[in-house]
XYZ file of C-alpha atoms in Angstrom:
683
model
C -44.725 36.547 -12.923
C -46.176 34.269 -15.589
C -49.522 33.506 -17.110
C -50.989 30.725 -19.207
C -50.193 31.057 -22.902
C -51.888 29.394 -25.878
C -49.914 26.573 -27.403
C -47.928 27.694 -30.434
C -48.077 26.059 -33.828
C -51.401 27.406 -35.057
C -51.948 30.664 -36.874
C -55.068 31.603 -34.932
C -56.893 30.002 -31.992
C -60.632 30.563 -32.220
C -63.821 28.843 -31.088
C -65.755 28.416 -34.341
C -68.981 27.715 -32.424
C -68.905 31.072 -30.635
C -70.615 33.342 -33.157
C -71.324 37.051 -32.827
C -74.765 37.887 -34.212
C -76.631 40.155 -31.786
C -79.381 40.919 -34.293
C -79.880 37.209 -34.878
C -80.293 36.708 -31.135
C -82.933 39.436 -31.074
C -84.812 37.906 -34.015
C -84.963 34.535 -32.279
C -86.299 36.121 -29.090
C -83.426 34.739 -27.041
C -83.136 37.892 -24.951
C -85.381 40.785 -24.064
C -82.551 43.268 -24.100
C -81.988 45.193 -27.307
C -78.906 44.822 -29.462
C -78.374 48.471 -30.389
C -76.195 50.287 -27.864
C -75.109 53.392 -29.784
C -74.402 55.050 -33.115
C -71.468 56.638 -34.923
C -70.798 58.515 -38.138
C -69.019 56.609 -40.933
C -65.993 58.920 -40.704
C -65.558 58.216 -36.977
C -65.817 54.468 -37.607
C -63.022 54.843 -40.129
C -60.578 57.048 -38.224
C -61.478 56.787 -34.524
C -63.652 53.787 -33.678
C -62.883 51.175 -36.314
C -62.466 47.418 -35.733
C -60.158 46.885 -32.768
C -60.691 50.335 -31.235
C -62.474 50.967 -27.943
C -65.598 53.097 -28.201
C -66.784 54.730 -24.993
C -70.536 54.611 -24.368
C -72.285 56.403 -21.502
C -72.096 53.406 -19.145
C -69.587 50.958 -20.635
C -67.329 50.520 -23.639
C -67.407 48.306 -26.717
C -65.025 47.204 -29.472
C -66.239 46.975 -33.106
C -65.671 43.409 -34.263
C -63.517 42.131 -37.094
C -64.917 41.719 -40.588
C -65.705 37.998 -40.108
C -68.510 38.989 -37.761
C -69.926 41.519 -40.220
C -70.951 38.779 -42.630
C -74.185 37.803 -40.771
C -75.180 41.478 -40.989
C -74.517 41.709 -44.728
C -76.358 38.441 -45.418
C -79.582 40.223 -44.517
C -79.304 42.007 -47.859
C -79.535 40.277 -51.224
C -77.508 43.035 -52.852
C -74.539 44.913 -51.372
C -73.670 48.099 -53.227
C -69.871 48.207 -53.507
C -67.828 51.382 -53.817
C -66.131 51.179 -57.212
C -62.817 52.995 -57.321
C -60.065 50.981 -59.067
C -57.193 53.262 -58.090
C -57.851 52.823 -54.370
C -58.775 49.149 -54.649
C -55.423 48.447 -56.332
C -53.596 49.900 -53.312
C -55.707 47.833 -50.905
C -54.920 44.692 -52.885
C -51.238 45.541 -52.921
C -51.105 45.560 -49.119
C -53.770 42.998 -48.165
C -53.663 40.580 -51.104
C -55.311 39.966 -54.460
C -58.256 38.194 -52.807
C -59.797 41.590 -51.890
C -62.782 41.920 -54.205
C -64.465 45.125 -53.127
C -64.707 48.244 -51.013
C -67.931 48.213 -49.004
C -69.727 51.015 -47.161
C -70.615 50.586 -43.509
C -73.947 48.853 -42.793
C -76.065 51.983 -42.579
C -79.185 52.360 -40.449
C -81.516 55.347 -41.029
C -82.828 57.237 -38.047
C -86.019 55.591 -36.845
C -89.153 57.703 -36.533
C -92.460 56.301 -35.354
C -93.163 52.898 -36.904
C -90.416 53.248 -39.510
C -88.256 50.098 -39.277
C -86.193 50.196 -42.474
C -82.573 49.405 -41.733
C -83.242 48.080 -38.225
C -81.561 44.827 -39.274
C -78.268 46.587 -40.046
C -75.435 47.783 -37.876
C -71.794 47.247 -36.939
C -71.372 44.233 -34.606
C -69.331 44.866 -31.481
C -68.208 43.144 -28.294
C -68.161 44.525 -24.775
C -64.540 45.351 -23.942
C -62.916 45.521 -21.446
C -64.792 42.596 -19.939
C -63.733 43.264 -16.362
C -65.942 45.681 -14.417
C -65.859 47.512 -11.130
C -69.007 48.059 -9.101
C -69.459 51.733 -8.205
C -71.345 50.782 -5.043
C -69.028 48.299 -3.334
C -65.821 48.407 -5.459
C -66.218 44.739 -6.414
C -63.934 43.837 -9.344
C -64.916 40.919 -11.513
C -65.531 39.521 -14.996
C -68.486 40.444 -17.178
C -70.448 37.315 -16.249
C -70.816 38.543 -12.669
C -72.834 41.576 -13.752
C -76.331 41.966 -15.237
C -77.039 43.683 -18.561
C -80.065 45.914 -19.087
C -81.114 47.580 -22.351
C -84.901 47.617 -22.676
C -85.856 51.123 -23.863
C -86.508 51.053 -27.644
C -85.386 54.656 -28.241
C -82.756 55.148 -25.514
C -79.763 52.915 -26.203
C -77.734 55.329 -24.072
C -79.472 53.841 -21.006
C -77.903 50.424 -21.602
C -75.757 49.445 -18.630
C -74.298 46.671 -16.503
C -75.274 46.491 -12.832
C -74.075 44.578 -9.807
C -77.173 42.894 -8.412
C -77.480 42.631 -4.632
C -74.621 45.072 -4.179
C -73.929 45.298 -0.427
C -72.498 48.812 -0.676
C -69.282 49.976 0.921
C -70.801 49.968 4.400
C -72.835 46.826 3.863
C -76.097 48.789 3.954
C -77.019 49.406 0.315
C -80.639 50.433 -0.319
C -80.566 50.013 -4.126
C -82.818 47.088 -5.011
C -81.869 47.272 -8.684
C -78.171 47.024 -7.905
C -75.333 49.491 -8.413
C -74.015 50.552 -11.836
C -70.753 48.985 -12.961
C -67.993 50.638 -15.011
C -65.179 49.068 -17.041
C -61.854 48.401 -15.329
C -59.503 50.700 -17.195
C -56.195 48.798 -17.072
C -55.170 46.713 -20.099
C -52.117 44.978 -21.544
C -50.927 45.545 -25.100
C -47.874 44.912 -27.244
C -46.315 46.308 -30.414
C -47.710 43.374 -32.432
C -51.192 44.793 -31.895
C -52.468 42.390 -29.254
C -54.724 43.630 -26.454
C -55.718 41.780 -23.300
C -57.380 42.208 -19.929
C -55.084 43.062 -17.060
C -54.451 39.933 -14.904
C -55.682 41.463 -11.643
C -55.671 38.214 -9.654
C -52.099 37.353 -10.630
C -51.051 40.939 -10.006
C -52.366 41.246 -6.467
C -50.958 37.803 -5.564
C -47.612 38.598 -7.254
C -47.823 35.831 -9.836
C -49.119 33.218 -7.417
C -52.594 31.873 -6.726
C -54.702 32.937 -3.757
C -54.050 30.763 -0.723
C -57.659 31.008 0.500
C -59.815 30.607 -2.636
C -59.473 29.241 -6.156
C -61.454 32.140 -7.655
C -61.183 34.906 -5.068
C -63.344 38.018 -5.029
C -61.385 41.221 -5.573
C -61.959 44.905 -5.060
C -60.585 47.943 -6.839
C -60.379 51.031 -4.674
C -59.554 54.434 -6.104
C -56.912 56.345 -4.172
C -56.493 59.623 -6.057
C -55.936 61.610 -2.872
C -52.869 62.672 -0.974
C -49.625 61.050 -2.119
C -51.245 57.877 -3.492
C -51.643 57.630 -7.255
C -53.939 55.278 -9.141
C -56.025 52.365 -7.898
C -55.361 49.654 -5.351
C -56.353 46.042 -5.947
C -57.353 44.022 -2.873
C -58.160 40.325 -2.522
C -61.246 39.874 -0.335
C -60.275 36.290 0.491
C -56.657 36.541 1.666
C -56.400 40.280 2.251
C -53.410 40.962 -0.009
C -53.267 44.394 -1.677
C -51.181 45.939 -4.424
C -51.247 49.356 -6.069
C -51.537 49.749 -9.829
C -48.893 52.474 -9.719
C -46.293 49.689 -9.488
C -47.162 48.562 -13.022
C -46.302 51.899 -14.619
C -43.109 52.818 -16.440
C -40.126 50.706 -17.447
C -39.654 49.385 -13.903
C -43.291 48.359 -13.710
C -43.048 46.594 -17.063
C -40.555 44.158 -15.517
C -43.238 43.124 -13.016
C -45.821 42.343 -15.721
C -46.138 39.044 -17.638
C -43.055 38.698 -19.817
C -44.913 36.962 -22.645
C -47.938 38.215 -24.534
C -50.915 35.853 -24.892
C -51.513 37.052 -28.465
C -55.141 38.055 -27.931
C -57.174 39.928 -30.553
C -60.482 40.902 -28.878
C -61.977 42.238 -32.113
C -61.500 38.780 -33.672
C -62.341 36.868 -30.480
C -59.187 34.851 -31.131
C -55.555 34.355 -30.135
C -52.443 34.236 -32.275
C -50.514 31.027 -31.797
C -47.486 32.893 -30.434
C -46.152 36.396 -29.895
C -42.539 37.401 -29.281
C -43.338 40.885 -27.914
C -43.453 41.924 -24.275
C -46.759 43.350 -23.026
C -47.008 46.813 -21.527
C -49.606 48.496 -19.356
C -51.988 50.810 -21.178
C -55.077 52.664 -20.024
C -58.416 52.203 -21.740
C -58.545 55.770 -23.083
C -54.895 56.062 -24.139
C -54.311 57.860 -27.429
C -51.814 55.218 -28.610
C -54.220 52.315 -28.116
C -55.371 52.356 -31.753
C -53.965 53.966 -34.897
C -56.013 53.550 -38.057
C -54.146 52.685 -41.243
C -56.142 54.272 -44.053
C -55.671 55.405 -47.622
C -57.774 57.908 -49.547
C -58.076 59.299 -53.052
C -60.001 62.043 -54.787
C -62.055 60.577 -57.607
C -60.884 61.911 -60.965
C -62.498 61.481 -64.398
C -61.542 58.045 -65.631
C -59.693 57.243 -68.804
C -60.960 54.542 -71.123
C -58.545 52.040 -69.569
C -59.703 52.988 -66.079
C -63.349 52.535 -67.087
C -62.548 48.995 -68.214
C -60.767 48.334 -64.936
C -63.771 49.712 -63.059
C -66.046 47.291 -64.944
C -63.797 44.393 -63.943
C -63.931 45.510 -60.300
C -67.724 45.762 -60.488
C -68.066 42.243 -61.894
C -65.638 40.869 -59.315
C -67.483 42.531 -56.444
C -70.976 41.520 -57.605
C -70.417 37.923 -58.692
C -67.091 36.767 -57.298
C -64.246 35.115 -59.163
C -65.780 31.615 -59.122
C -69.023 32.654 -60.816
C -67.125 34.702 -63.396
C -64.902 31.707 -64.081
C -67.994 29.516 -64.559
C -69.713 31.810 -67.088
C -66.778 33.881 -68.326
C -66.908 32.535 -71.887
C -70.645 33.204 -72.176
C -71.021 36.938 -72.664
C -74.825 36.707 -72.902
C -74.991 35.018 -69.511
C -72.733 37.712 -68.015
C -75.072 40.373 -69.436
C -78.104 38.597 -67.994
C -76.483 38.300 -64.572
C -75.505 41.955 -64.697
C -79.043 42.987 -65.637
C -80.399 41.102 -62.637
C -78.094 43.208 -60.429
C -79.054 46.496 -62.148
C -75.690 46.805 -63.905
C -76.282 48.462 -67.271
C -74.090 46.901 -69.965
C -76.220 47.976 -72.924
C -73.599 50.445 -74.201
C -70.621 48.224 -73.438
C -69.161 46.287 -76.348
C -68.798 42.514 -76.062
C -65.059 42.907 -76.484
C -64.868 45.218 -73.471
C -66.911 42.768 -71.392
C -64.589 39.955 -72.447
C -61.589 42.104 -71.496
C -63.124 42.806 -68.069
C -63.730 39.079 -67.553
C -60.111 38.360 -68.511
C -58.977 40.985 -66.001
C -61.000 39.293 -63.248
C -59.551 35.878 -64.109
C -55.965 37.077 -64.589
C -53.501 35.182 -62.347
C -52.399 37.044 -59.242
C -48.827 38.185 -58.752
C -46.503 35.840 -56.906
C -45.675 36.563 -53.284
C -42.195 37.723 -54.282
C -43.648 40.151 -56.829
C -46.126 41.455 -54.245
C -43.364 42.022 -51.712
C -41.264 43.884 -54.260
C -44.197 46.137 -55.169
C -45.002 46.819 -51.519
C -41.402 47.725 -50.783
C -41.333 50.173 -53.707
C -44.733 51.698 -52.954
C -44.895 55.353 -51.925
C -48.060 57.084 -50.618
C -47.321 59.908 -53.055
C -48.303 57.499 -55.837
C -51.955 58.108 -54.906
C -51.545 61.871 -55.315
C -49.728 61.884 -58.666
C -52.808 61.209 -60.883
C -54.709 63.967 -59.098
C -51.858 66.433 -59.640
C -51.540 65.480 -63.301
C -55.238 66.009 -63.918
C -55.158 69.430 -62.265
C -52.335 70.383 -64.657
C -54.670 69.982 -67.659
C -57.196 72.843 -67.529
C -58.178 72.102 -71.129
C -59.964 68.998 -69.814
C -62.029 70.901 -67.254
C -64.821 72.029 -69.639
C -65.265 68.406 -70.787
C -66.275 67.224 -67.326
C -69.532 65.386 -66.957
C -71.183 65.362 -63.576
C -71.115 61.579 -63.246
C -68.260 60.912 -60.863
C -68.603 63.697 -58.339
C -65.831 66.005 -59.599
C -66.433 69.481 -61.011
C -63.509 71.929 -61.175
C -63.144 75.357 -62.753
C -59.994 77.313 -63.576
C -60.410 80.669 -61.809
C -58.988 83.933 -63.114
C -56.164 85.316 -60.991
C -56.637 88.689 -59.367
C -54.266 91.274 -60.829
C -52.729 91.975 -57.427
C -52.558 88.357 -56.267
C -49.051 87.496 -55.123
C -47.029 86.371 -58.172
C -45.838 83.276 -56.311
C -49.419 81.926 -56.598
C -49.504 80.798 -60.227
C -52.940 79.143 -60.474
C -56.271 78.999 -58.653
C -58.763 76.195 -59.293
C -62.247 76.169 -57.788
C -63.301 72.636 -56.863
C -67.056 73.056 -57.105
C -67.797 69.434 -56.396
C -65.596 66.541 -55.380
C -65.774 63.010 -54.051
C -63.207 61.506 -51.727
C -63.068 57.751 -51.131
C -61.384 56.401 -47.993
C -60.577 52.789 -47.119
C -59.210 51.180 -43.951
C -56.462 48.571 -44.299
C -55.966 47.711 -40.642
C -54.547 49.325 -37.518
C -51.580 49.326 -35.169
C -51.115 49.761 -31.432
C -48.460 51.642 -29.437
C -46.649 52.866 -32.558
C -48.187 54.548 -35.598
C -46.267 53.385 -38.654
C -45.056 56.138 -40.937
C -46.235 54.072 -43.923
C -48.469 51.039 -44.077
C -45.747 49.072 -45.880
C -43.016 49.742 -43.314
C -43.501 46.491 -41.418
C -46.458 44.391 -42.524
C -46.313 42.113 -39.468
C -47.290 45.041 -37.200
C -50.441 45.801 -39.179
C -53.226 44.094 -37.216
C -55.432 41.980 -39.456
C -59.145 42.643 -39.910
C -60.104 38.970 -40.342
C -58.989 35.785 -38.609
C -57.290 34.364 -41.686
C -55.616 37.682 -42.487
C -57.054 37.666 -46.016
C -60.183 39.831 -46.168
C -62.272 39.721 -49.326
C -63.476 43.290 -48.727
C -62.636 46.268 -46.531
C -64.798 49.097 -45.136
C -64.762 52.352 -47.065
C -66.571 55.685 -47.115
C -67.508 58.186 -49.797
C -67.241 61.840 -48.811
C -68.617 64.631 -51.011
C -67.718 68.264 -50.750
C -65.930 71.278 -52.235
C -62.574 73.000 -52.082
C -59.954 75.383 -53.445
C -56.722 74.333 -55.141
C -53.739 76.711 -55.166
C -50.571 76.107 -57.156
C -47.301 77.866 -56.471
C -44.847 78.906 -59.162
C -42.843 75.709 -59.712
C -39.671 77.470 -60.849
C -39.773 79.862 -57.911
C -40.312 76.962 -55.500
C -37.366 75.042 -56.965
C -35.112 78.092 -56.682
C -36.209 78.793 -53.097
C -35.767 75.140 -52.115
C -32.261 75.172 -53.547
C -31.419 78.171 -51.349
C -32.471 76.129 -48.291
C -30.553 72.981 -49.232
C -27.421 74.122 -51.071
C -25.704 74.345 -48.728
C -28.188 73.447 -45.955
C -28.937 76.356 -43.671
C -28.631 75.810 -39.922
C -32.414 75.736 -39.369
C -32.817 72.928 -41.892
C -29.920 71.002 -40.340
C -31.638 71.317 -36.956
C -34.890 69.962 -38.416
C -33.026 67.030 -39.972
C -31.363 66.116 -36.681
C -34.630 66.460 -34.731
C -36.391 64.230 -37.273
C -33.770 61.503 -36.821
C -34.193 61.605 -33.038
C -37.981 61.643 -33.323
C -38.071 58.758 -35.784
C -35.847 56.569 -33.642
C -37.978 57.178 -30.548
C -41.427 57.219 -32.113
C -40.975 54.098 -34.233
C -38.655 52.308 -31.820
C -40.814 49.166 -31.846
C -41.730 49.124 -35.517
C -39.733 50.457 -38.468
C -36.201 50.056 -37.156
C -34.760 49.392 -40.601
C -36.043 52.591 -42.238
C -33.656 55.460 -42.989
C -35.191 58.518 -41.259
C -33.678 60.951 -43.766
C -35.680 59.324 -46.566
C -38.928 60.103 -44.722
C -38.215 63.772 -43.986
C -40.403 65.861 -46.324
C -38.592 68.309 -48.582
C -38.575 72.030 -47.693
C -41.305 72.670 -50.275
C -43.628 70.436 -48.247
C -42.918 72.477 -45.102
C -43.689 75.623 -47.090
C -46.977 74.313 -48.520
C -48.015 72.789 -45.211
C -47.461 76.021 -43.288
C -49.303 78.032 -45.951
C -52.166 75.549 -45.820
C -52.573 75.975 -42.068
C -52.506 79.758 -42.375
C -55.242 79.605 -45.021
C -57.360 77.122 -43.050
C -57.374 79.474 -40.068
C -58.374 82.406 -42.266
C -60.954 80.535 -44.358
C -62.701 79.271 -41.245
C -63.709 82.856 -40.481
C -65.341 83.478 -43.880
C -66.486 80.139 -45.332
C -69.214 79.242 -42.851
C -67.377 76.073 -41.815
C -65.458 75.590 -38.602
C -61.704 75.106 -38.820
C -62.095 71.459 -37.790
C -64.332 70.875 -40.847
C -61.641 72.014 -43.286
C -58.898 69.592 -44.304
C -55.779 69.772 -46.423
C -54.223 67.712 -49.199
C -50.634 68.661 -49.959
C -49.037 68.064 -53.369
C -45.391 68.769 -52.596
C -42.564 66.630 -53.936
C -39.432 67.069 -56.014
C -39.134 65.735 -59.536
C -37.981 62.199 -60.368
C -37.995 59.901 -63.415
C -41.366 58.548 -62.261
C -43.146 61.858 -61.634
C -42.860 65.576 -62.261
C -42.252 68.013 -59.429
C -45.331 69.355 -57.650
C -46.095 72.362 -55.454
C -49.764 72.836 -54.700
C -52.354 72.439 -51.983
C -56.043 71.609 -51.798
C -58.163 72.864 -48.924
C -61.520 71.118 -48.854
C -64.491 70.220 -46.726
C -66.370 66.964 -47.158
C -69.279 65.127 -45.563
C -70.005 61.407 -45.692
C -73.684 61.567 -44.806
C -75.036 64.003 -47.418
C -74.883 64.789 -51.092
C -72.340 67.519 -50.576
C -71.743 70.811 -48.829
C -73.150 74.312 -49.106
C -70.625 76.183 -51.270
C -69.224 78.566 -48.684
C -65.656 77.399 -49.189
C -65.508 77.353 -52.987
C -67.022 80.845 -53.018
C -63.769 82.102 -51.515
C -61.993 81.301 -54.806
C -63.454 84.454 -56.362
C -60.496 86.704 -57.300
C -61.307 89.644 -55.012
C -62.074 87.498 -51.980
C -59.105 85.171 -52.408
C -56.648 88.061 -52.789
C -57.856 89.705 -49.580
C -57.911 86.365 -47.778
C -54.332 85.472 -48.773
C -52.985 88.865 -47.703
C -54.762 88.604 -44.362
C -53.556 85.022 -43.806
C -49.908 85.941 -44.468
C -50.110 88.990 -42.237
C -51.524 86.870 -39.402
C -48.825 84.261 -39.982
C -46.143 86.920 -39.506
C -47.207 87.444 -35.905
C -47.743 85.143 -32.952
C -48.698 85.973 -29.395
C -45.802 83.723 -28.335
C -43.211 85.681 -30.346
C -40.252 86.053 -30.146
C -40.093 82.587 -28.531
C -42.156 81.001 -31.305
C -40.488 82.837 -34.185
C -37.034 81.745 -33.032
C -37.903 78.181 -31.992
C -35.344 75.706 -33.334
C -35.009 72.116 -32.075
C -31.700 71.119 -30.494
C -30.582 67.885 -28.828
C -32.237 66.167 -27.041
C -35.408 67.843 -28.372
C -37.234 65.957 -31.113
C -40.251 68.117 -32.001
C -40.910 68.376 -35.744
C -41.822 72.017 -36.101
C -39.992 75.286 -35.929
C -41.672 78.696 -35.763
C -45.157 77.248 -35.219
C -47.420 76.697 -32.216
C -51.062 76.505 -31.164
C -51.302 80.282 -31.174
C -50.318 80.797 -34.805
C -50.138 77.648 -36.952
C -51.425 74.428 -35.414
C -54.722 73.060 -36.707
C -57.233 70.493 -35.554
C -56.251 66.819 -35.947
C -59.157 66.462 -38.382
C -57.622 69.169 -40.579
C -53.927 68.314 -40.636
C -52.609 65.328 -42.567
C -49.355 65.255 -40.589
C -50.517 65.777 -36.997
C -49.127 69.347 -36.851
C -45.632 68.280 -37.831
C -43.396 69.841 -40.499
C -44.477 73.445 -39.934
C -42.251 76.528 -39.847
C -43.373 80.112 -40.500
C -39.786 81.069 -41.363
C -40.142 79.177 -44.645
C -43.235 81.232 -45.411
C -42.067 84.743 -44.492
C -38.897 86.548 -43.454
C -38.740 86.174 -39.662
C -35.921 86.601 -37.139
C -33.895 83.549 -36.092
C -32.139 82.624 -32.857
C -28.712 82.535 -34.514
C -29.198 85.658 -36.600
C -28.816 83.637 -39.810
C -31.278 84.788 -42.464
C -33.878 82.201 -43.525
C -35.310 83.177 -46.917
C -39.101 83.235 -46.631
C -40.797 82.192 -49.872
C -43.176 85.176 -49.815
C -40.540 87.600 -48.552
C -41.238 90.307 -46.014
C -44.761 90.923 -44.776
C -44.125 94.657 -45.220
C -44.524 94.140 -48.968
C -48.222 93.285 -48.580
């Protein structure tokens, strides 16, 4: 079975005259239907429904467009407020190129009330996808152009829908004058290179041939979820041929699909010139359809050097490299331009401005240098500055409330477990998140594992900005005794106990299967977190479950940030965890979480959390769980009953958890696993 493929030789095939500007269409009065079809929080647009993802609406689904199509939206504003955070921007540039000038927030639209219209010209552009629909009245299956779009209510975008006009109904006696509602056809084709395409229903039902009765035959999709039949059946109304969609499933079904991918990127409305991957069937709501590739940092007080770098980023974002190059040797002109954009340079010395200009105009690294830096990059590099700052309590009283971070060293309770060496109350914090791209089918362990699998956000693959969010909130930082952690970790590794050997073997099997189509050249053992990470991660989940009952926030609103790595020439060893709650659409949170850092409350909370972690309703099965071939799960004594957390809370998708590293628990082999906190009977 074959299908038409774009000719190779071009990087991207795109119709430059086909522009996406729904708000522009509305302004010109081209259509009576309204452009707005829904809304989403910034955090969901970053992690769940970003460019290239499919967002379900009440009556159809859409796909947020690539960044090229955001430009007409941004041009409605003379000034775009960038998010200035040099440490995160440097990482984005490392992976996407030095042409990235800024981190931008999402085009935000306030809630409309009455005649209030501010922000009505903003929004995230999106395309209807999938663009094949099935009529719910007569089962007709056809492209988007065969259905009518209606969205006329000014305050009810949820009523927007596509209908099949003059639907005859299944019995040919339909009484609906307005037509029957249509729903998206849920079958799609995707590949490991991130392409996504409509399912070729006509070629499928005719087994790779054309219909013998009509050039463009009408088709029907009939559901058959009864009896022994599984899935839908496609029928050609012209020649009568039928074929079930169940045939397209699995490895056998993949052989019956097109053997070459067309290279389509619906979010870019374009095709890659060629693709060497084989397409596979995927359902519209599949969890592996879209994996966001994001990076985040907690904003720390900046050093003098970082302030200068921030000024350079601000100038680059506001004026662009060309304008800076034109006026770079005229400091007075730079000051005047900055004043027109409300950038206060009154207290900045001319020498610092000149240094910032030089930074903007500095030549970019060569491609070879960029590749070497990407290969050496480790996500832990983003955490190291945060850990180092938290190790300097003498700096805490000098904090000025200008960057969103306020932390306080908290006195330890006299009876607090001695393995907890420090407690820091994070009264106020700001977290900045940026999206670099996304993948399909496989989620890469690191964004730099295989750059070719990271789907681009623009047609040329060189964005000048990326979407970002600012989240404000609060938290609690706990640090374990570093010497005790090192000693305990050595008891796990030298020589390795059987439980750790089992986790190592399971991780190798999991890595080979999970990343089978992406990072084949990565050594799995290098990516297995050290035992101290398992310890901190399990403790974090125990605390999240306990804090949710006393902080006033649900467990899904609490998230973790683990600082757990062994020492190296580049960085000191770390063993700490931050549990925080943040919100992107307010000036912060209510203080219920940071209040738990008070000595009395934290001591009682820790004791209760460890006691709960010592028991599970699935024990002894859970307590003795150890992976063995061919099993590849990445947890030991942990399950939904005792340790798992919401996907919004856990940074590792509930992997690398084992209560045996936390407390003394029985094992399947009888071998003693030294729990870091010892026996629960001591509490």
